[in-house]
XYZ file of C-alpha atoms in Angstrom:
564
model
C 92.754 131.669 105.089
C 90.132 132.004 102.127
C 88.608 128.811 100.455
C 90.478 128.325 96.857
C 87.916 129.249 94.107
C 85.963 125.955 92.899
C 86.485 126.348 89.502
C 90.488 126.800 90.051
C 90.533 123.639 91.871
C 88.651 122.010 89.069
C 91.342 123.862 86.411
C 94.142 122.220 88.337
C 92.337 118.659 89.358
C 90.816 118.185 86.040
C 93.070 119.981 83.309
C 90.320 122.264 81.903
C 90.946 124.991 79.271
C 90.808 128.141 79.855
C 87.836 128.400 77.611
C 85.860 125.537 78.895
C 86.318 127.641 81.987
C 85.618 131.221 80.311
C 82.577 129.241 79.050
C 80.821 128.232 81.844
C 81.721 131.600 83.405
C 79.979 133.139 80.609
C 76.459 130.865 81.508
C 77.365 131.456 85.286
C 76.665 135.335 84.315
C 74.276 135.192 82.108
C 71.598 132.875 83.495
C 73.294 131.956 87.126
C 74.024 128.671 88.772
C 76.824 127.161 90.447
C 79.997 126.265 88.070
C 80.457 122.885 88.712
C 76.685 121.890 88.037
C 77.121 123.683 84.931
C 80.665 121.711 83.921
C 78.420 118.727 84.431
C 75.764 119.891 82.026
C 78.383 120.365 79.633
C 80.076 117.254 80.095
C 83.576 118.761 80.230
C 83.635 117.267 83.889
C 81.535 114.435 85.967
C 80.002 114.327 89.984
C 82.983 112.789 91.307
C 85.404 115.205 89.932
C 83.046 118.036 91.201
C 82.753 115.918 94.653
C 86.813 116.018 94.621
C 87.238 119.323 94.464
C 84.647 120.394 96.740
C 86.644 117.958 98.890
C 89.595 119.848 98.883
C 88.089 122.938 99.186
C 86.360 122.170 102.445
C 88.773 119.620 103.538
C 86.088 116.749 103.509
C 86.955 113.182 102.924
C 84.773 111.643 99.903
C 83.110 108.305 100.167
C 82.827 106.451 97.124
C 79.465 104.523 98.292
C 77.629 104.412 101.575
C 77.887 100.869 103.383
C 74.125 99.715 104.152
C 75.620 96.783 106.497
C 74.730 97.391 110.485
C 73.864 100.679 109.224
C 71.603 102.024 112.584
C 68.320 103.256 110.928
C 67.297 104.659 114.074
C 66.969 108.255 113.158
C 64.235 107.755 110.347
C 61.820 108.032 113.767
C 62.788 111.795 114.226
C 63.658 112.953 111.056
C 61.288 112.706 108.079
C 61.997 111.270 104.720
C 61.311 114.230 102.720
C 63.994 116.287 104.558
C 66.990 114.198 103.885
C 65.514 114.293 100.063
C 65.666 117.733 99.422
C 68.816 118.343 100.839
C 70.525 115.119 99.338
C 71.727 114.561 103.293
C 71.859 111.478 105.528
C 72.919 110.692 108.858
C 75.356 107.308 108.771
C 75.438 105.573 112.471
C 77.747 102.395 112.031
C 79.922 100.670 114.594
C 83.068 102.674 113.104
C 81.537 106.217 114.175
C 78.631 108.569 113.277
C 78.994 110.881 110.218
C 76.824 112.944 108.116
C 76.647 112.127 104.365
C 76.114 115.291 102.057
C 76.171 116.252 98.125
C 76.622 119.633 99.010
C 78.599 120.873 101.389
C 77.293 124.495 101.116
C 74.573 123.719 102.925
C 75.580 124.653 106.214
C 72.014 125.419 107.706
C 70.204 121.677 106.657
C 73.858 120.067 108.179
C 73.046 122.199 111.230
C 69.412 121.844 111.783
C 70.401 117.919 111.505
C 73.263 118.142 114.134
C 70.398 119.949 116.578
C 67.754 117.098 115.917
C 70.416 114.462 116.108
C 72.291 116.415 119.766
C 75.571 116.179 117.932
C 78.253 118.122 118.311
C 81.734 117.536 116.111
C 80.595 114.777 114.107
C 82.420 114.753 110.788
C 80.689 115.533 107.604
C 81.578 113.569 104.483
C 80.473 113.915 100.863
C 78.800 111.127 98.940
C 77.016 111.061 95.444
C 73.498 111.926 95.069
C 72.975 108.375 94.048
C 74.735 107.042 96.910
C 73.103 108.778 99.674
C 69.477 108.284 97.855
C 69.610 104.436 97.756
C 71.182 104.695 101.625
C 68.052 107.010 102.313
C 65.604 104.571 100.768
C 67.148 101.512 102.182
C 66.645 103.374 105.445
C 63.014 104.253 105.567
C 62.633 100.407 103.871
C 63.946 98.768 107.029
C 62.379 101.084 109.611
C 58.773 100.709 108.511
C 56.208 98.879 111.275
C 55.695 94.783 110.420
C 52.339 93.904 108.468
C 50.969 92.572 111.324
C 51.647 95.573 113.147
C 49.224 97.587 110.282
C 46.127 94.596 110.254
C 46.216 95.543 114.287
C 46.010 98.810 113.528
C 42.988 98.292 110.785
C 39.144 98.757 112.401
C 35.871 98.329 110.354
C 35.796 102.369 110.070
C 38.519 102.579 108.172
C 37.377 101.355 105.712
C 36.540 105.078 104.023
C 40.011 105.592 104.277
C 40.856 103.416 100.863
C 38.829 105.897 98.454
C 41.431 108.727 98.946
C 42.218 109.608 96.009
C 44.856 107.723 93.428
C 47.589 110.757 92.228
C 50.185 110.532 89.349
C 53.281 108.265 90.548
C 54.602 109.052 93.558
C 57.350 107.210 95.590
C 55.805 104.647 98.203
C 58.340 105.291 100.475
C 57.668 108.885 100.325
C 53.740 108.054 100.997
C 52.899 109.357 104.815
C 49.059 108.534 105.100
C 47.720 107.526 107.919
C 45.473 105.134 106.929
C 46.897 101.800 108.042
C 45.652 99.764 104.767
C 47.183 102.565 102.610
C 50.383 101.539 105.137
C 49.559 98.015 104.464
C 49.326 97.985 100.253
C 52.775 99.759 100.243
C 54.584 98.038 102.519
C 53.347 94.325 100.662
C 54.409 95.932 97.421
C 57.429 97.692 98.334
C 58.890 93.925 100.128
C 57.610 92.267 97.354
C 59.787 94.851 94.880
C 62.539 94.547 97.097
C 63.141 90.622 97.428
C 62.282 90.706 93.659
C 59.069 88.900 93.677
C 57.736 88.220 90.150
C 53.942 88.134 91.432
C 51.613 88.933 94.757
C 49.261 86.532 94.950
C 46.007 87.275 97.527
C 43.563 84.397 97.747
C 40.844 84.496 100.387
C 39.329 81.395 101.929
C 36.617 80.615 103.672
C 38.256 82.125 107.696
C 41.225 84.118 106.020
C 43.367 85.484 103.704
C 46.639 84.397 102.157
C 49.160 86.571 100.829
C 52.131 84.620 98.705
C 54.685 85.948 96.878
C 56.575 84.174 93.433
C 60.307 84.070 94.181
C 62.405 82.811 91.554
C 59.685 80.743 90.368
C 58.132 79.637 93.192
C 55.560 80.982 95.600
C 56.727 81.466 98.849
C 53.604 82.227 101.985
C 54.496 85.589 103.523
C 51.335 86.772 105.160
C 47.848 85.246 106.534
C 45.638 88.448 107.445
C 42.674 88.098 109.082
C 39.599 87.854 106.850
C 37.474 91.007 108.435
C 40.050 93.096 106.387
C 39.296 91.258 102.977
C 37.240 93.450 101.050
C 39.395 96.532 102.656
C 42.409 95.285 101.018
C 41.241 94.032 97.953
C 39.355 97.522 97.324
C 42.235 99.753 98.044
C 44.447 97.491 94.870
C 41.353 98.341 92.526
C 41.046 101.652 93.521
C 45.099 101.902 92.868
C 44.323 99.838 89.168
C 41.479 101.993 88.561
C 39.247 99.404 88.298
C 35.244 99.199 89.489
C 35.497 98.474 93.347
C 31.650 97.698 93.323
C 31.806 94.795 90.507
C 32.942 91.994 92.051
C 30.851 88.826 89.990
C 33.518 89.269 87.150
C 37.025 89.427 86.508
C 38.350 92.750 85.670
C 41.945 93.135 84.847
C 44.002 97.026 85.362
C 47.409 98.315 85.765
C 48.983 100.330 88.829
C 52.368 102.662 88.061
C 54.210 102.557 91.279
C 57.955 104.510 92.335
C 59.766 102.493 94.553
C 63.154 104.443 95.908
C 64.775 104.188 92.327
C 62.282 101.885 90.677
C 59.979 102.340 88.189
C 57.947 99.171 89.077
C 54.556 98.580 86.212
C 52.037 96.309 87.890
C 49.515 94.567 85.431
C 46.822 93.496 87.949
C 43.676 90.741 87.547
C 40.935 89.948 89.719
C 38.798 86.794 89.344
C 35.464 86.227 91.799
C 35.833 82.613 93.562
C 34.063 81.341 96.640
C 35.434 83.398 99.044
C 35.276 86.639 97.632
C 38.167 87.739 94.853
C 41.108 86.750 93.950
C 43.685 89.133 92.991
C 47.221 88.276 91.287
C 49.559 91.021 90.664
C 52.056 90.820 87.963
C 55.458 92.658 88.981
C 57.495 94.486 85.896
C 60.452 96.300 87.252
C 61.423 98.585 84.219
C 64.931 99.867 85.775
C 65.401 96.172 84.758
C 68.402 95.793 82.124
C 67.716 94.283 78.992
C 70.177 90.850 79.647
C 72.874 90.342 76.996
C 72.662 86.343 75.118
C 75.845 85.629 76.629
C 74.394 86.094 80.177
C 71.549 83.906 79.945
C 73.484 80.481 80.437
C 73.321 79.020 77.176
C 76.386 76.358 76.916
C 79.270 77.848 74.823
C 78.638 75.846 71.220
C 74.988 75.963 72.129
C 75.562 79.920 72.145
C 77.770 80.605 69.115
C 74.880 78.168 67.082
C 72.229 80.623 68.238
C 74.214 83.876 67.099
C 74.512 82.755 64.074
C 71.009 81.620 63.369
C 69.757 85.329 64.452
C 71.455 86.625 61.759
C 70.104 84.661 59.315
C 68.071 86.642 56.495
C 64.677 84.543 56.339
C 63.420 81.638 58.156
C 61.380 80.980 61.649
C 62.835 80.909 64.851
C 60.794 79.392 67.631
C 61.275 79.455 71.550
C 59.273 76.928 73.514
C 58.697 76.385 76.951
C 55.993 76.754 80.108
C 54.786 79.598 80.854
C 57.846 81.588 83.346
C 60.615 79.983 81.752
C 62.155 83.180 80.141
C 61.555 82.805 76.764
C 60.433 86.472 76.229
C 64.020 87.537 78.072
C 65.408 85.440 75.004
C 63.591 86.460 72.318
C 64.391 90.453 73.723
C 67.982 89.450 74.194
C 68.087 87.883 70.737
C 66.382 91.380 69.179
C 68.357 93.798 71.193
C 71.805 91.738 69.787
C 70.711 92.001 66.147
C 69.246 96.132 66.678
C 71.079 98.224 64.481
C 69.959 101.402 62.260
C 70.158 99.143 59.169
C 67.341 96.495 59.836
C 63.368 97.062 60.783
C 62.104 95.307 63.526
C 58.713 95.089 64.264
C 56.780 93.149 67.061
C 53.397 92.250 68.360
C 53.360 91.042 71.762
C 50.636 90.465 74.820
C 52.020 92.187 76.771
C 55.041 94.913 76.191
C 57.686 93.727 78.450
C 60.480 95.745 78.050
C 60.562 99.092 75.871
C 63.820 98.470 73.496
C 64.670 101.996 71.296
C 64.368 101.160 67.332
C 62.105 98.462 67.685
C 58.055 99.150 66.351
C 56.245 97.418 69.316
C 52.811 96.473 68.833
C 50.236 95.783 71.828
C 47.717 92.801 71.562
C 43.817 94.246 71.955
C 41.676 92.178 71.441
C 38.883 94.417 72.342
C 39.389 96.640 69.106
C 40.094 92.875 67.071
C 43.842 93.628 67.099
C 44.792 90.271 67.268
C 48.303 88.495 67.011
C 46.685 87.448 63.342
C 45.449 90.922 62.348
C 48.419 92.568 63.713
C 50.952 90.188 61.620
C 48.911 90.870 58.423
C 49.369 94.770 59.068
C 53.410 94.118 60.187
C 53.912 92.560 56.782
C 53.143 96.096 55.095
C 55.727 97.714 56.952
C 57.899 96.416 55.064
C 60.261 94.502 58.228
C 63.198 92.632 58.063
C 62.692 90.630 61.120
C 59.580 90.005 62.852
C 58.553 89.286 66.697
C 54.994 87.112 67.087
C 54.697 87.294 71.016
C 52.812 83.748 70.528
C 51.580 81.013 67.771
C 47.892 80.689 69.382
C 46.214 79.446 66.683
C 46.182 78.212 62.934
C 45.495 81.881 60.986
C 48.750 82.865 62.834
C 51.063 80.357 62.209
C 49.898 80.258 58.737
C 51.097 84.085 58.612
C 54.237 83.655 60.071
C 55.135 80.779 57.764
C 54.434 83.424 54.799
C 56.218 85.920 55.989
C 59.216 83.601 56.716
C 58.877 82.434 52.977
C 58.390 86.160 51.781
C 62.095 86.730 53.148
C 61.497 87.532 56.365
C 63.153 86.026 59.857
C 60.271 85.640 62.541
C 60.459 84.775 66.157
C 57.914 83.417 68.262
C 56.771 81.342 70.881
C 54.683 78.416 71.705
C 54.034 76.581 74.743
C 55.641 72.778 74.592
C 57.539 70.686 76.523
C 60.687 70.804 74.340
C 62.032 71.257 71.122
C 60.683 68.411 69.063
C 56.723 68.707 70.545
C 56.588 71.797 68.591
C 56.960 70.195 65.567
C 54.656 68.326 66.151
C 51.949 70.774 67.645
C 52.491 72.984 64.380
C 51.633 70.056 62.338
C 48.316 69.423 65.204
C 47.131 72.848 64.230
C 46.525 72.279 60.817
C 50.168 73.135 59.181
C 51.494 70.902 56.283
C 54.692 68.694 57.500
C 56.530 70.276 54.319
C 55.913 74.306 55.000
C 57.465 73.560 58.782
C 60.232 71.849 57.006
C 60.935 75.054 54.527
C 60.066 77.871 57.219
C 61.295 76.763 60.126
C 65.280 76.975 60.598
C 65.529 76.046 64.906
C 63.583 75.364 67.644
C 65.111 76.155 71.480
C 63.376 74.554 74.237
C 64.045 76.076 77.856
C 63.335 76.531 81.108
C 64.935 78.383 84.496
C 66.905 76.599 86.907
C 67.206 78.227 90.490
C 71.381 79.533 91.296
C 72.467 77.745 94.474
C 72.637 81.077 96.865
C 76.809 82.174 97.023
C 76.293 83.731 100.410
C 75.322 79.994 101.786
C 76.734 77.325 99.465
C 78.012 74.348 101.078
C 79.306 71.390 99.206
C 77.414 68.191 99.003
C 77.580 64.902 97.413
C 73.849 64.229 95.684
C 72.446 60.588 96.272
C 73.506 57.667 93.183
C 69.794 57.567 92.498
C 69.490 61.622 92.119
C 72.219 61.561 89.549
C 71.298 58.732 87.644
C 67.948 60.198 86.727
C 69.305 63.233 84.793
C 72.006 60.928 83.693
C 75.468 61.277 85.456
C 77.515 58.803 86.977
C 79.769 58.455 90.290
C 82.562 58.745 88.046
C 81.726 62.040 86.213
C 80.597 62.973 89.329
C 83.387 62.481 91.125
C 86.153 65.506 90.665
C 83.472 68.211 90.258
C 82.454 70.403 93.096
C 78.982 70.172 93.780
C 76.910 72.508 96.142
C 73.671 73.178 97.858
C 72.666 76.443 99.871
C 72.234 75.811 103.682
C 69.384 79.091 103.730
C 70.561 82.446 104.875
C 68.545 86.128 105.276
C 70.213 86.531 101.683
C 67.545 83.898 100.129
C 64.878 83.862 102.794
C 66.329 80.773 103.775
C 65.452 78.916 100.094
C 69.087 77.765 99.692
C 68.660 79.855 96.304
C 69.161 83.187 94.561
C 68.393 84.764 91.108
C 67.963 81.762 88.081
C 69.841 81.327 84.694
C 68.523 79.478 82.012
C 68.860 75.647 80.622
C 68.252 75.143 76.972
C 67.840 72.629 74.068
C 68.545 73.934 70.301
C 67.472 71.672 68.008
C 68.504 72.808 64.617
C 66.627 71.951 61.559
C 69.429 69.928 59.563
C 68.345 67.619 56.399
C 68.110 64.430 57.937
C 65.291 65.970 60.803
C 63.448 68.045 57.834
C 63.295 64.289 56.117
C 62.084 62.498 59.089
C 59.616 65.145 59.737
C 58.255 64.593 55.853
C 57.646 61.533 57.193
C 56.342 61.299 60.871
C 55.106 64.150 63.154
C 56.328 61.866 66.163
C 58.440 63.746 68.326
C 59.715 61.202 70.075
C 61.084 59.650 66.799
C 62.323 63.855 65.609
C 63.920 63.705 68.756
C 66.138 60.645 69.076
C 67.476 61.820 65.481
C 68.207 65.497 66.978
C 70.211 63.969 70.061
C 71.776 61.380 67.282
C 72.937 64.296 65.333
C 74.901 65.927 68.298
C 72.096 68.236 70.010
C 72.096 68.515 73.671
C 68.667 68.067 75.866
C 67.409 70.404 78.827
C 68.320 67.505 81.434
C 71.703 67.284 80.054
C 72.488 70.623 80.107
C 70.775 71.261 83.740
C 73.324 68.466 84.437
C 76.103 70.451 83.347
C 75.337 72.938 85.327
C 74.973 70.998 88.615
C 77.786 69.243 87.819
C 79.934 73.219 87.531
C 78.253 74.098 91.317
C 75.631 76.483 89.570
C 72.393 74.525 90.484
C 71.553 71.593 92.461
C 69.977 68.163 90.683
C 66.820 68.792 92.852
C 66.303 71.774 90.680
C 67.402 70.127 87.030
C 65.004 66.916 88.033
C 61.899 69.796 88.836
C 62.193 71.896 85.607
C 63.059 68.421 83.296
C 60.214 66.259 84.998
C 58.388 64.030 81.614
């Protein structure tokens, strides 16, 4: 019996027109190409109604995603990566059968050839998305590549030639097939650091060896300790990558390295600093498939929330975010921009560095080299006539000064400094030089905050913390005592931390009358603050509590982040 026509099965599956269909027919003849690709280009239908009907045209069951638990990753020794690439093909070995996973199922000689390599006869074929079967592929190679340790074996003095290969445009690490075992060795560190979703590499060398540590959630975590006689190997092959000077090693240099990870677009900013032992090399992870993350999902408490939605729409004032450095306040300020981005308003930033690329927002990049600094920048931002204004960081006096005119000029400004909650900025503004009474008329609300660590939902247990514990961050046995509190026993999920991914704890002090008076008065933020808790605002410890108190964190972690 012949196979139904494709795009039949698509008229009956999908309800095209007739002239949707005479259409693409029309392309089909005129420049070739397959129908359904060309439906897809024209939006009229999508993969998984294509995947349908080839479905029913070659009676092959379709598989909405490809399970990567107990998957056997045992073929990736005989069949190379590229292969299963190009054809969009993967063998699936799990303990409910062996199939074959294809896009297209017209491919009957790559199904074949893998059926020979493979010695398998009748196994059933099944079609999967392209996506699908390239994250299966990729998870696939990920967990089949050697140990570290297995490489530094591997590495002799001679290699050491090996690391000037040359540096091409950006290629997927998982793709890379050198032989070189430090080449090996670089990819595999930064492909498991991208994959547990390390923030930062750090490799420090010491006087008999090297350690490797990785910045998890905030905190760094020991993963390797190479021998030292491969030092200067290792460290050379991550400036060659950065493009920096591999024979200068008396000063700090600082580069960037473009990497593809499976489907990541990872940006690596990377600095070296010379210390006893040779250098030391830190390298900052961006991952810029990231998702810009909406206000709602960054934890803020509900009131807390609707306050700061309605302060980011005001039409002049400043806005400041405080905290330690890692605590997320660029994530907020970026959330806060990317809520009030519409074709109406101009938004332009300067920032050190460009985190995340946001579409209608003028982003400008700190240099000081050229004397573009946060201060020069501002001055030229101000011309541009903006309605709202990003200052990555108040550093010094000639900025702040800026900002405070702009705000005046009718302008709303964000920005950042580094204090330990709201009310110390206050008073460092005033430190640098800044009347009391321009803070009072400029600035509208300050939001402290840091990151809290999410007890891990794979391990949770419950748990009762100790009447001391509680105390500290201000909760008693009896508030304690109907809520469901938990703490992660460790699993392969968190690298046995007890933790996984972070959300944010804040303080909003708003700038009411009765603080702007008080501030006319005294710059003492212990004093600015009693009168902000007085007049209803809730601290970082008390809303870390919260949290621990609603299972979300663990009073280990609020006690950390709130230490005085």
């Amino acid at each position: 019996m012949a196979h139904k026509l494709i795009g039949e099965i698509l008229r009956d599956t999908c309800s095209l027109s007739e002239n949707v269909l005479s259409e693409a027919l029309a392309i089909q003849e005129e420049k070739g190409g397959r129908i359904g690709e060309i439906l897809i280009q024209r939006g009229a239908i999508t993969e998984e109604d294509l995947l349908k009907a080839l479905g029913i045209q070659f009676g092959l069951p379709l598989w909405s995603t490809i399970s990567k638990e107990n998957m056997d990753v045992s073929f990736t020794e005989n069949i190379p990566i590229q292969f299963l690439k190009k054809y969009t093909i993967i063998p699936v070995i799990t303990r409910n059968g062996t199939y074959i996973a294809i896009n297209d199922p017209t491919l009957f000689q790559p199904l074949d050839d893998l059926r020979l390599i493979q010695e398998w006869d009748g196994v059933q074929t099944v079609l999967a998305s392209h996506s699908a079967i390239l994250s299966a592929i990729n998870y696939a190679y990920d967990m089949s590549r050697d140990s570290a340790e297995e490489y530094i074996q591997d590495m002799r003095e001679e290699d050491r030639d090996l690391i000037l290969s040359a540096v091409e445009e950006t290629g997927d690490l998982l793709d890379d097939t050198s032989d070189a075992p430090i080449i090996k060795l670089v990819n595999l560190i930064l492909s498991q650091a991208v994959k547990a979703g390390a923030s930062d590499i750090h490799i420090e060398p010491y006087q008999n060896k090297i350690k490797i540590r990785y910045r998890l959630d905030g905190i760094l975590y020991d993963m390797l300790n190479p021998p030292k006689h491969i030092q200067s190997t290792l460290i050379s092959r991550i400036k060659i990558m950065a493009r920096l000077n591999i024979a200068e090693k008396r000063l700090p240099q600082d580069g960037r390295i473009e990497i593809k990870i499976g489907d990541k677009n990872v940006d690596i900013r990377v600095s070296t600093i010379p210390i006893a032992f040779g250098e030391r090399v830190v390298l900052r992870l961006l991952d810029k498939s990231n998702v810009l993350l909406r206000l709602s999902d960054l934890g803020m408490p509900e009131e807390g929330l609707r306050l700061f939605h309605e302060l980011i729409r005001s039409p002049h004032g400043i806005i400041l975010v405080t905290g330690p450095t890692g605590s997320g306040k660029t994530t907020t300020l970026y959330s806060a921009l990317s809520t009030i981005n519409n074709p109406d308003i101009n938004i332009i930033t300067i920032e050190d560095p460009i985190e995340y690329q946001i579409e209608g927002i003028g982003q400008i990049q700190v240099n000081p080299k050229i004397n573009l600094t946060f201060a020069n920048g501002l001055r030229s931002i101000v011309r541009q006539d903006p309605d709202v204004i990003l200052v990555g960081e108040i550093r010094d006096l000639e900025t702040a000064e800026i900002a405070i005119q702009s705000s005046l000029t009718g302008h709303l400004v964000f920005s950042t400094l580094h204090t330990n909650d709201s009310a110390s900025a206050v008073t460092r503004l005033i430190d640098m030089g800044i009347e009391p009474y321009l803070v009072t008329s400029s600035v509208i609300a300050i939001l402290a905050q840091r990151l809290v660590r999410n007890v891990c939902d794979e391990c949770k247990a419950p748990y009762v913390p100790d009447e001391e514990s509680l105390h500290n961050i201000g909760i008693t046995p009896d508030m304690a005592e109907e809520k469901s509190m938990y703490k992660g026993t460790g699993c392969q999920g968190c690298l046995n931390t007890g933790y996984k991914r972070r959300t944010g704890i804040f303080e909003l002090m708003i700038m009411d009358d009765l603080i702007k008076n008080l501030i006319l008065k005294t710059s003492d933020s212990n004093a600015i603050k009693r009168r902000a808790i007085e007049q209803g605002m809730v601290t970082l410890r008390q809303d870390g509590a919260m949290k621990m108190l609603n299972g979300i964190t663990t009073v280990e972690e609020v006690l950390r982040v709130t230490q005085k």
